[in-house]
Short mmCIF file of C-alpha atoms in Angstrom, two decimals:
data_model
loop_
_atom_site.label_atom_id
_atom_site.label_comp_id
_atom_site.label_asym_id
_atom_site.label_seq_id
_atom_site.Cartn_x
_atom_site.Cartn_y
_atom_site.Cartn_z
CA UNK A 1 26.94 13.85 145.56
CA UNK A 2 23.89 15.51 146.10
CA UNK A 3 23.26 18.71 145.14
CA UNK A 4 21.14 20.14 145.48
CA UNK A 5 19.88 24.79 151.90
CA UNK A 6 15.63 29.32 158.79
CA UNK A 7 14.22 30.05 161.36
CA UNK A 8 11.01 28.67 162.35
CA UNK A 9 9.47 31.96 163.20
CA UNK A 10 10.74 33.98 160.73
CA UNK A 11 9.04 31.33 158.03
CA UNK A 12 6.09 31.56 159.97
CA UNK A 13 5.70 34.83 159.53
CA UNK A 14 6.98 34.98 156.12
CA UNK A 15 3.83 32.18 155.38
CA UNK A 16 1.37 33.10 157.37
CA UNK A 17 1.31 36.89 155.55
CA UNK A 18 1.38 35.82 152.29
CA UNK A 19 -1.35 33.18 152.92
CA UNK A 20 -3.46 35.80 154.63
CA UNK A 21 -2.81 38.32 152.24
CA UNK A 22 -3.95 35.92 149.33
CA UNK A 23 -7.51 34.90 151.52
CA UNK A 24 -8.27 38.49 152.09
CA UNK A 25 -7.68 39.02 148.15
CA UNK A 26 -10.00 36.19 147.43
CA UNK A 27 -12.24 37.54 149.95
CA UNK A 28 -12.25 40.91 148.33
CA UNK A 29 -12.86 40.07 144.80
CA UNK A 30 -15.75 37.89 145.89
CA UNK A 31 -17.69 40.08 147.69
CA UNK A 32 -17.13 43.00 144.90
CA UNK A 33 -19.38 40.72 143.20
CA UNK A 34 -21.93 40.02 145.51
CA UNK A 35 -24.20 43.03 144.22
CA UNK A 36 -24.66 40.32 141.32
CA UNK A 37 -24.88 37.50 143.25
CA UNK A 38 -27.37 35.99 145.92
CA UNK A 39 -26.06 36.34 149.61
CA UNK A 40 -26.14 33.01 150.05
CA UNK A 41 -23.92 31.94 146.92
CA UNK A 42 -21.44 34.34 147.79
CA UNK A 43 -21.46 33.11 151.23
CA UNK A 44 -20.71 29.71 149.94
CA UNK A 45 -18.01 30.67 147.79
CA UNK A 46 -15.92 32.43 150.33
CA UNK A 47 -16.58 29.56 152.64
CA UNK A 48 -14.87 27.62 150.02
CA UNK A 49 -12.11 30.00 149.07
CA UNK A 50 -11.11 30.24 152.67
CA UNK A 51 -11.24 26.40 153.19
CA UNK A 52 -9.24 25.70 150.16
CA UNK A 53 -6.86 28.26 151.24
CA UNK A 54 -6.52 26.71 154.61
CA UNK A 55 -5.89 23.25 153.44
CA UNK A 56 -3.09 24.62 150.95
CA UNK A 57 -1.32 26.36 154.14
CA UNK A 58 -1.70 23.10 156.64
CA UNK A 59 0.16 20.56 153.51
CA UNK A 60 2.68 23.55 153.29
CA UNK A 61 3.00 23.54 156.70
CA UNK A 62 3.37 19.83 157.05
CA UNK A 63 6.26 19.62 154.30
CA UNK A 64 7.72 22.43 155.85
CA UNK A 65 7.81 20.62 159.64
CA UNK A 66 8.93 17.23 157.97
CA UNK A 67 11.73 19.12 156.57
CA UNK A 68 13.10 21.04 159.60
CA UNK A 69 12.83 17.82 161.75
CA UNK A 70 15.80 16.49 160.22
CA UNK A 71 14.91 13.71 162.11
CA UNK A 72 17.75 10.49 161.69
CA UNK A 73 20.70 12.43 162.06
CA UNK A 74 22.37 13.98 165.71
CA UNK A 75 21.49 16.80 167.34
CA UNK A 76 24.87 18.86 166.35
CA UNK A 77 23.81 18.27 162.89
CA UNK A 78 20.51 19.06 162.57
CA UNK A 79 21.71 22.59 164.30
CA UNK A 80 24.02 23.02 161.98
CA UNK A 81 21.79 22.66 159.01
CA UNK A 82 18.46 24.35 160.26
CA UNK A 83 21.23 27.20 161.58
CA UNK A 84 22.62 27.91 157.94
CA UNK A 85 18.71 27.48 156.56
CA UNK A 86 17.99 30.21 158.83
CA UNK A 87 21.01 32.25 157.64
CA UNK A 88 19.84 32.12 153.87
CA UNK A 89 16.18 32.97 154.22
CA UNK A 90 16.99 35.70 157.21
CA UNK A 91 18.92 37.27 155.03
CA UNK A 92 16.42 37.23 152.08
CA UNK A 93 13.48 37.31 153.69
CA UNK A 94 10.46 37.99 151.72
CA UNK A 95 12.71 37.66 148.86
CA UNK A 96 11.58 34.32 148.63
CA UNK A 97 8.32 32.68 147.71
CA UNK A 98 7.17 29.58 150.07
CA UNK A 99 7.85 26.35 148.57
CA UNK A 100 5.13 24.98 146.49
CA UNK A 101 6.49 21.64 145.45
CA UNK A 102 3.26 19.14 145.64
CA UNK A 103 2.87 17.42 148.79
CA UNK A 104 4.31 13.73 147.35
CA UNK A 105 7.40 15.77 146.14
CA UNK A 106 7.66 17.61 149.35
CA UNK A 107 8.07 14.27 151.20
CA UNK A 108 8.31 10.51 149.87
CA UNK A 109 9.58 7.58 150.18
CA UNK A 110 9.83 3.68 148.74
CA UNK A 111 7.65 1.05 149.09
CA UNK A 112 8.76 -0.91 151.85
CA UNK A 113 9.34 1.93 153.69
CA UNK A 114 12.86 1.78 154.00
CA UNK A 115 14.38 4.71 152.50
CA UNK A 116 12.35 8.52 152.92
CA UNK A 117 13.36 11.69 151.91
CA UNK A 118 12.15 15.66 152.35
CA UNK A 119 12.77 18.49 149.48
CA UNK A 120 11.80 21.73 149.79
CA UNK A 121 12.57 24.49 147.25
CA UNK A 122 11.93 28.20 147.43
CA UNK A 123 12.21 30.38 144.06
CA UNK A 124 13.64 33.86 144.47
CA UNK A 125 11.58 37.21 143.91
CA UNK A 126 12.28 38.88 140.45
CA UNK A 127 14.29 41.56 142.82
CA UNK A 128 16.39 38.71 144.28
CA UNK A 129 19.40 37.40 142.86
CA UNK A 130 19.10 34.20 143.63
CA UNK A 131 17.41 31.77 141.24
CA UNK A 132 16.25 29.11 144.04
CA UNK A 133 17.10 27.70 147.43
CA UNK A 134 17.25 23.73 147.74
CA UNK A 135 17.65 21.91 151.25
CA UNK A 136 16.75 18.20 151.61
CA UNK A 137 17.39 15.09 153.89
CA UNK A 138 17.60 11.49 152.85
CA UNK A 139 17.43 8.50 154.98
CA UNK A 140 18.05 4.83 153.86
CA UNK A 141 18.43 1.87 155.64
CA UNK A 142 21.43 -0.34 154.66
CA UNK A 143 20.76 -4.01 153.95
CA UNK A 144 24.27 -4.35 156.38
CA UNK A 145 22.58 -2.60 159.18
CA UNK A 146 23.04 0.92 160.10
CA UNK A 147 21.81 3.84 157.77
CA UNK A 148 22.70 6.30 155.20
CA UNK A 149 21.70 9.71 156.02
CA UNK A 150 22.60 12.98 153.80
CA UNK A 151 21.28 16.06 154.82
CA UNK A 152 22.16 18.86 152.10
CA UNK A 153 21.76 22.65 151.41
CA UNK A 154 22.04 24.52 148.10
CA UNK A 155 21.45 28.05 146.87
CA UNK A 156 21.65 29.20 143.08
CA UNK A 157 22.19 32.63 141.38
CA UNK A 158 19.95 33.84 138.74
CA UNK A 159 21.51 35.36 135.50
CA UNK A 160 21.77 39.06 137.24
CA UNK A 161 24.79 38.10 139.50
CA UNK A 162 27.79 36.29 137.67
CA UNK A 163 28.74 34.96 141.45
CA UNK A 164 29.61 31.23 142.61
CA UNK A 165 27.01 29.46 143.91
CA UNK A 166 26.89 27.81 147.48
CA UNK A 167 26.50 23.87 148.26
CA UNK A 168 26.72 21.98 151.72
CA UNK A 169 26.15 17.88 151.81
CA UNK A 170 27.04 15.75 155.20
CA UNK A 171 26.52 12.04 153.75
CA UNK A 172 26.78 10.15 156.66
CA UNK A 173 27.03 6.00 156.77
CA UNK A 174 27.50 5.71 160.39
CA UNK A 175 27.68 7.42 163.99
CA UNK A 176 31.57 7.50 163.58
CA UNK A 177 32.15 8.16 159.91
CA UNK A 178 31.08 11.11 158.06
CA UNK A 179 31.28 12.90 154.73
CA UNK A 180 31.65 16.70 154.35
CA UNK A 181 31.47 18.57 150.79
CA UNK A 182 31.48 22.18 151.08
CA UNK A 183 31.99 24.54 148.16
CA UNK A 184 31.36 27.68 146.43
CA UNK A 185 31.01 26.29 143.12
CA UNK A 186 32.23 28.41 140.34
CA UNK A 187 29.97 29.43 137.54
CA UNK A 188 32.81 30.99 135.53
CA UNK A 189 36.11 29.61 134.17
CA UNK A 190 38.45 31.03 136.95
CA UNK A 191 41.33 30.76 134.07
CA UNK A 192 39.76 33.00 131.80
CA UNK A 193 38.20 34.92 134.88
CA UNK A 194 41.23 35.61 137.11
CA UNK A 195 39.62 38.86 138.59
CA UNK A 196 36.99 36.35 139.83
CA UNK A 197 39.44 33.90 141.55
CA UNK A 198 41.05 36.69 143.22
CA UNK A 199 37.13 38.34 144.22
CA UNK A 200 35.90 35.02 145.30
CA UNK A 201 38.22 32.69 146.78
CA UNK A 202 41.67 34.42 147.04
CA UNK A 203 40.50 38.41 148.77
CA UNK A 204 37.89 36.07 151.26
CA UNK A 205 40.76 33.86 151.98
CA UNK A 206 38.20 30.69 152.05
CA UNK A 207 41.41 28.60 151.80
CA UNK A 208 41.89 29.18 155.31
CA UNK A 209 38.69 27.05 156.08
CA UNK A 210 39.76 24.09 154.10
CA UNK A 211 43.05 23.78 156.04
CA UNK A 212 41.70 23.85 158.97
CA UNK A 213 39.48 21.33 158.60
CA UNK A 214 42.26 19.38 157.48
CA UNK A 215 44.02 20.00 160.21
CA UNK A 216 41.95 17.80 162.31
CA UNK A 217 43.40 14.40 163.00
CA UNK A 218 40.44 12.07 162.14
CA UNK A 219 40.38 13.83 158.69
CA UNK A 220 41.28 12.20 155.08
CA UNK A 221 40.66 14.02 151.70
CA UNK A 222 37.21 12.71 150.33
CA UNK A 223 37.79 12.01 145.65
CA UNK A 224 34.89 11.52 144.16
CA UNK A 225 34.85 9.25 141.75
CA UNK A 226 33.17 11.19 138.91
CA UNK A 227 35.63 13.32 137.19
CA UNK A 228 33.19 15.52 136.17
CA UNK A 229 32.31 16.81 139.76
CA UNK A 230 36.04 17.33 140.60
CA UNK A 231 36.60 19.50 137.86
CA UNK A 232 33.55 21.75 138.87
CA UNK A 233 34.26 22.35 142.03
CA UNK A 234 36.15 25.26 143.18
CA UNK A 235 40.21 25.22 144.14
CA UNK A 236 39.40 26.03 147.81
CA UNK A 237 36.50 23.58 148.15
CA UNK A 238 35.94 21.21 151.47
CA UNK A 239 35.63 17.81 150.25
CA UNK A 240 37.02 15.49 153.10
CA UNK A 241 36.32 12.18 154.87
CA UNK A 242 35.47 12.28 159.15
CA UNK A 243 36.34 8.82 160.38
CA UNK A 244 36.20 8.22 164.36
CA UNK A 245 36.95 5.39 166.73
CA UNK A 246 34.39 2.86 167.74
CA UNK A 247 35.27 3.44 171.16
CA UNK A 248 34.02 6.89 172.04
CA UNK A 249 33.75 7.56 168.26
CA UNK A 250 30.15 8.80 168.39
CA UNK A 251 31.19 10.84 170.80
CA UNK A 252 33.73 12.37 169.19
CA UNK A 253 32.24 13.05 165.97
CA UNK A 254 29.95 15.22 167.67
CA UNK A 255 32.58 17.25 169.23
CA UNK A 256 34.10 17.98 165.57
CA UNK A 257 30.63 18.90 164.21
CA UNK A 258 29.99 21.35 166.74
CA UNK A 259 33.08 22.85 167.44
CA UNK A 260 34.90 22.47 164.00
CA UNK A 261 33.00 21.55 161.32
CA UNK A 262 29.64 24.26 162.32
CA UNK A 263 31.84 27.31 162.43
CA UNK A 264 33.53 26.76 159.45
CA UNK A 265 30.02 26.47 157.39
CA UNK A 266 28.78 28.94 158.69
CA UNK A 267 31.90 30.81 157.92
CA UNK A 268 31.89 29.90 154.40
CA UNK A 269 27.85 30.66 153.72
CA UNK A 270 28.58 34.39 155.41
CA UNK A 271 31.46 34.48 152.21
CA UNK A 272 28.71 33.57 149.89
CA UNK A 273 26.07 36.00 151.02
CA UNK A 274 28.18 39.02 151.81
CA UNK A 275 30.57 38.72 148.57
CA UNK A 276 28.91 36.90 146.46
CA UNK A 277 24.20 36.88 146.95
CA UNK A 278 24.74 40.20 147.50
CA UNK A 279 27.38 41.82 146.02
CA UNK A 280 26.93 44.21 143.68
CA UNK A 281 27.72 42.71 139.72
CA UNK A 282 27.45 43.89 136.78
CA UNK A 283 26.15 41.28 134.40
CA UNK A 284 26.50 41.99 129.91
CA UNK A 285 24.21 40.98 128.21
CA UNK A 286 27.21 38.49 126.21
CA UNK A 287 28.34 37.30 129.45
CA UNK A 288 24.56 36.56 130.18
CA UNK A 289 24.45 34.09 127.39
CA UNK A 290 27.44 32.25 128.52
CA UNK A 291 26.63 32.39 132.05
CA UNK A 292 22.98 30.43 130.81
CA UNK A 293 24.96 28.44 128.63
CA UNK A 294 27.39 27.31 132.03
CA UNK A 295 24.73 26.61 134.02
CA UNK A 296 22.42 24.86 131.85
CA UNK A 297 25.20 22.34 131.57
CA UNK A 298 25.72 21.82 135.28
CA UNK A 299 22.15 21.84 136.37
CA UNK A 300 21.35 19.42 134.01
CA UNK A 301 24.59 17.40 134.95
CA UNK A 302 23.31 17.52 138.79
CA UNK A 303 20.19 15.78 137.97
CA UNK A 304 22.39 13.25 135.41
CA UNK A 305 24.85 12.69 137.69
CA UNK A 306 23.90 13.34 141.38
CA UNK A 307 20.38 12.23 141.08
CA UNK A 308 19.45 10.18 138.33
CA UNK A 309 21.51 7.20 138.78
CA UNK A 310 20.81 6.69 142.46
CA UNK A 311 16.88 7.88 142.82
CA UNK A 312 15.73 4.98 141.21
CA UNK A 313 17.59 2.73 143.33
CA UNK A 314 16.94 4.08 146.42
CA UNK A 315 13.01 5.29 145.64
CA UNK A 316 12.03 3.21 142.85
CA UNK A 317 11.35 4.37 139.17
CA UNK A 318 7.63 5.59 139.68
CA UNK A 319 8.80 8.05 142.59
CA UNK A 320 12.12 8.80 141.54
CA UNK A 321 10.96 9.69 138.13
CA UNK A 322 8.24 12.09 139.93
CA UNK A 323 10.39 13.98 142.15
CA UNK A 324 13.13 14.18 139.18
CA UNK A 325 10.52 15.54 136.76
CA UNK A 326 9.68 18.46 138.89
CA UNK A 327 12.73 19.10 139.95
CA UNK A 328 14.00 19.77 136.19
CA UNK A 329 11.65 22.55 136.05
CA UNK A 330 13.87 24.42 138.34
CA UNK A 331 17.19 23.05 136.95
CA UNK A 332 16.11 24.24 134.09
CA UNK A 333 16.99 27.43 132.21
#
């Protein structure tokens, strides 16, 4: 699994005012100076602030298109996913800094080409509860034919809001057969918490989404195989197979992305942000230092687990070990 989550002019916005903001404060401090400084230096320097700060804003922008293309998977897909990206940062808004993940990080790929893959992360404000927003896409090419494409969206807490946090993957290995994990991932022992199980999962009824997905006929329960990830995943959590015909099966997977499987998540992410981003908790400073504790120990399991074994196979050592590396700085507590 990997876990790692607008609209296009709402970003825009959102970038082009804090990169105009931080020119004209450039701008400002340099010609405060210019009393001590010839004309012509200071003309040079601003010249150069302003360049630099243009270049910075055209890579953003660059990662940021790569990113929103979503470009190998259908087009009921990539709606979904760029639809619940625009529900997290619409609601936050300028509670969240632009991504600044280096350009290499922000897109890479292998040598030969065959397998790419787009990250973008954007930390929270220190008046936002949440921690950081993850969304990526990976494509690979499978030596059978065919590819593997697994477009994901993830959104942690910080340590002010005790809440679960929210996770969407679709790992898809063909047209007709698709993968769907979908989860508010606990951050609390719901045993010892049973106030949370009941605030979380049993008063928002999310159970209700996970049977009807089931429902569907072309539907099997997806196990993981690593123990670990089924026992920190929620009791309501959407973890099933999609399997279609050949004949008609693309299809047909289409029609269960857009008219089953794109409600639901969207469903499920209005839970997390109404109940659990932005509800109001009340965090002690003892349950702080478990809560750090708990998610130390699954953030660093995510990169372990998730990432660390299958990076390097897909990427290569050199690159996987580059995106990894940065990434632990935000996985980290």
């Amino acid at each position: 699994m990997w876990r790692c989550h607008f609209s296009h002019s709402s970003f825009s916005v959102l970038s082009s005012s804090s990169s105009s903001s931080s020119s004209a404060s450039s701008v400002r401090v340099l010609l405060s100076s210019a009393s001590s400084s010839s004309p012509s230096r200071t003309s040079v320097s601003i010249s150069l602030s302003l360049s630099c700060s243009a270049t910075a804003m055209a890579t953003h922008d660059e990662g940021r298109r790569k990113f929103l293309d979503f470009p190998f998977v259908s087009t009921s897909h990539k709606n979904l996913m760029l639809d619940l990206v625009s529900a997290v940062e619409n609601r936050f808004n300028s509670q969240l800094l632009p991504c600044t993940l280096p350009p290499d990080v922000q897109y890479y790929q292998n040598q030969t080409g065959t397998a790419q893959a787009s990250l973008q992360i954007r930390s929270g404000q220190s008046n936002s509860p949440v921690d950081f927003v993850l969304g990526s896409w990976v494509h690979s090419e499978l030596p059978t034919g065919g590819s593997l494409d697994i477009t994901s969206l993830s959104a942690y807490l910080n340590l002010t809001n005790d809440s679960p946090n929210f996770v969407i993957e679709l790992i898809r290995s063909s047209p007709t057969m698709l993968v769907l994990i979908l989860d508010l991932t606990p951050r609390k022992d719901l045993v010892l918490w049973p106030d949370d199980l009941k605030t979380f999962y049993e008063d928002t009824q999310l159970d209700k989404h996970r049977q009807a997905i089931e429902k569907i006929p072309e539907v099997k329960p997806y196990i993981s195989s690593s123990l670990y990830i089924r026992a920190a995943s929620s009791p309501t959590a959407i973890m099933v197979t999609i399997g279609t015909l050949a004949d008609g099966g693309e299809e047909r997977m289409e029609e269960i992305i857009r008219d089953h499987l794109d409600p639901v998540s969207k469903q499920v992410l209005g839970i997390w942000l109404d109940h659990c981003a932005c509800g109001k908790r009340e965090v002690g400073e003892a349950e702080r230092a478990e809560l750090k504790k708990r998610d130390g120990i699954m953030r660093s399991k995510t990169i372990e687990i998730d990432l660390g074994s299958s990076f390097p196979r897909l990427f290569g050592p050199e690159v996987a070990n580059r995106v990894l590396e940065v990434m632990r700085e935000y996985f980290s507590m």
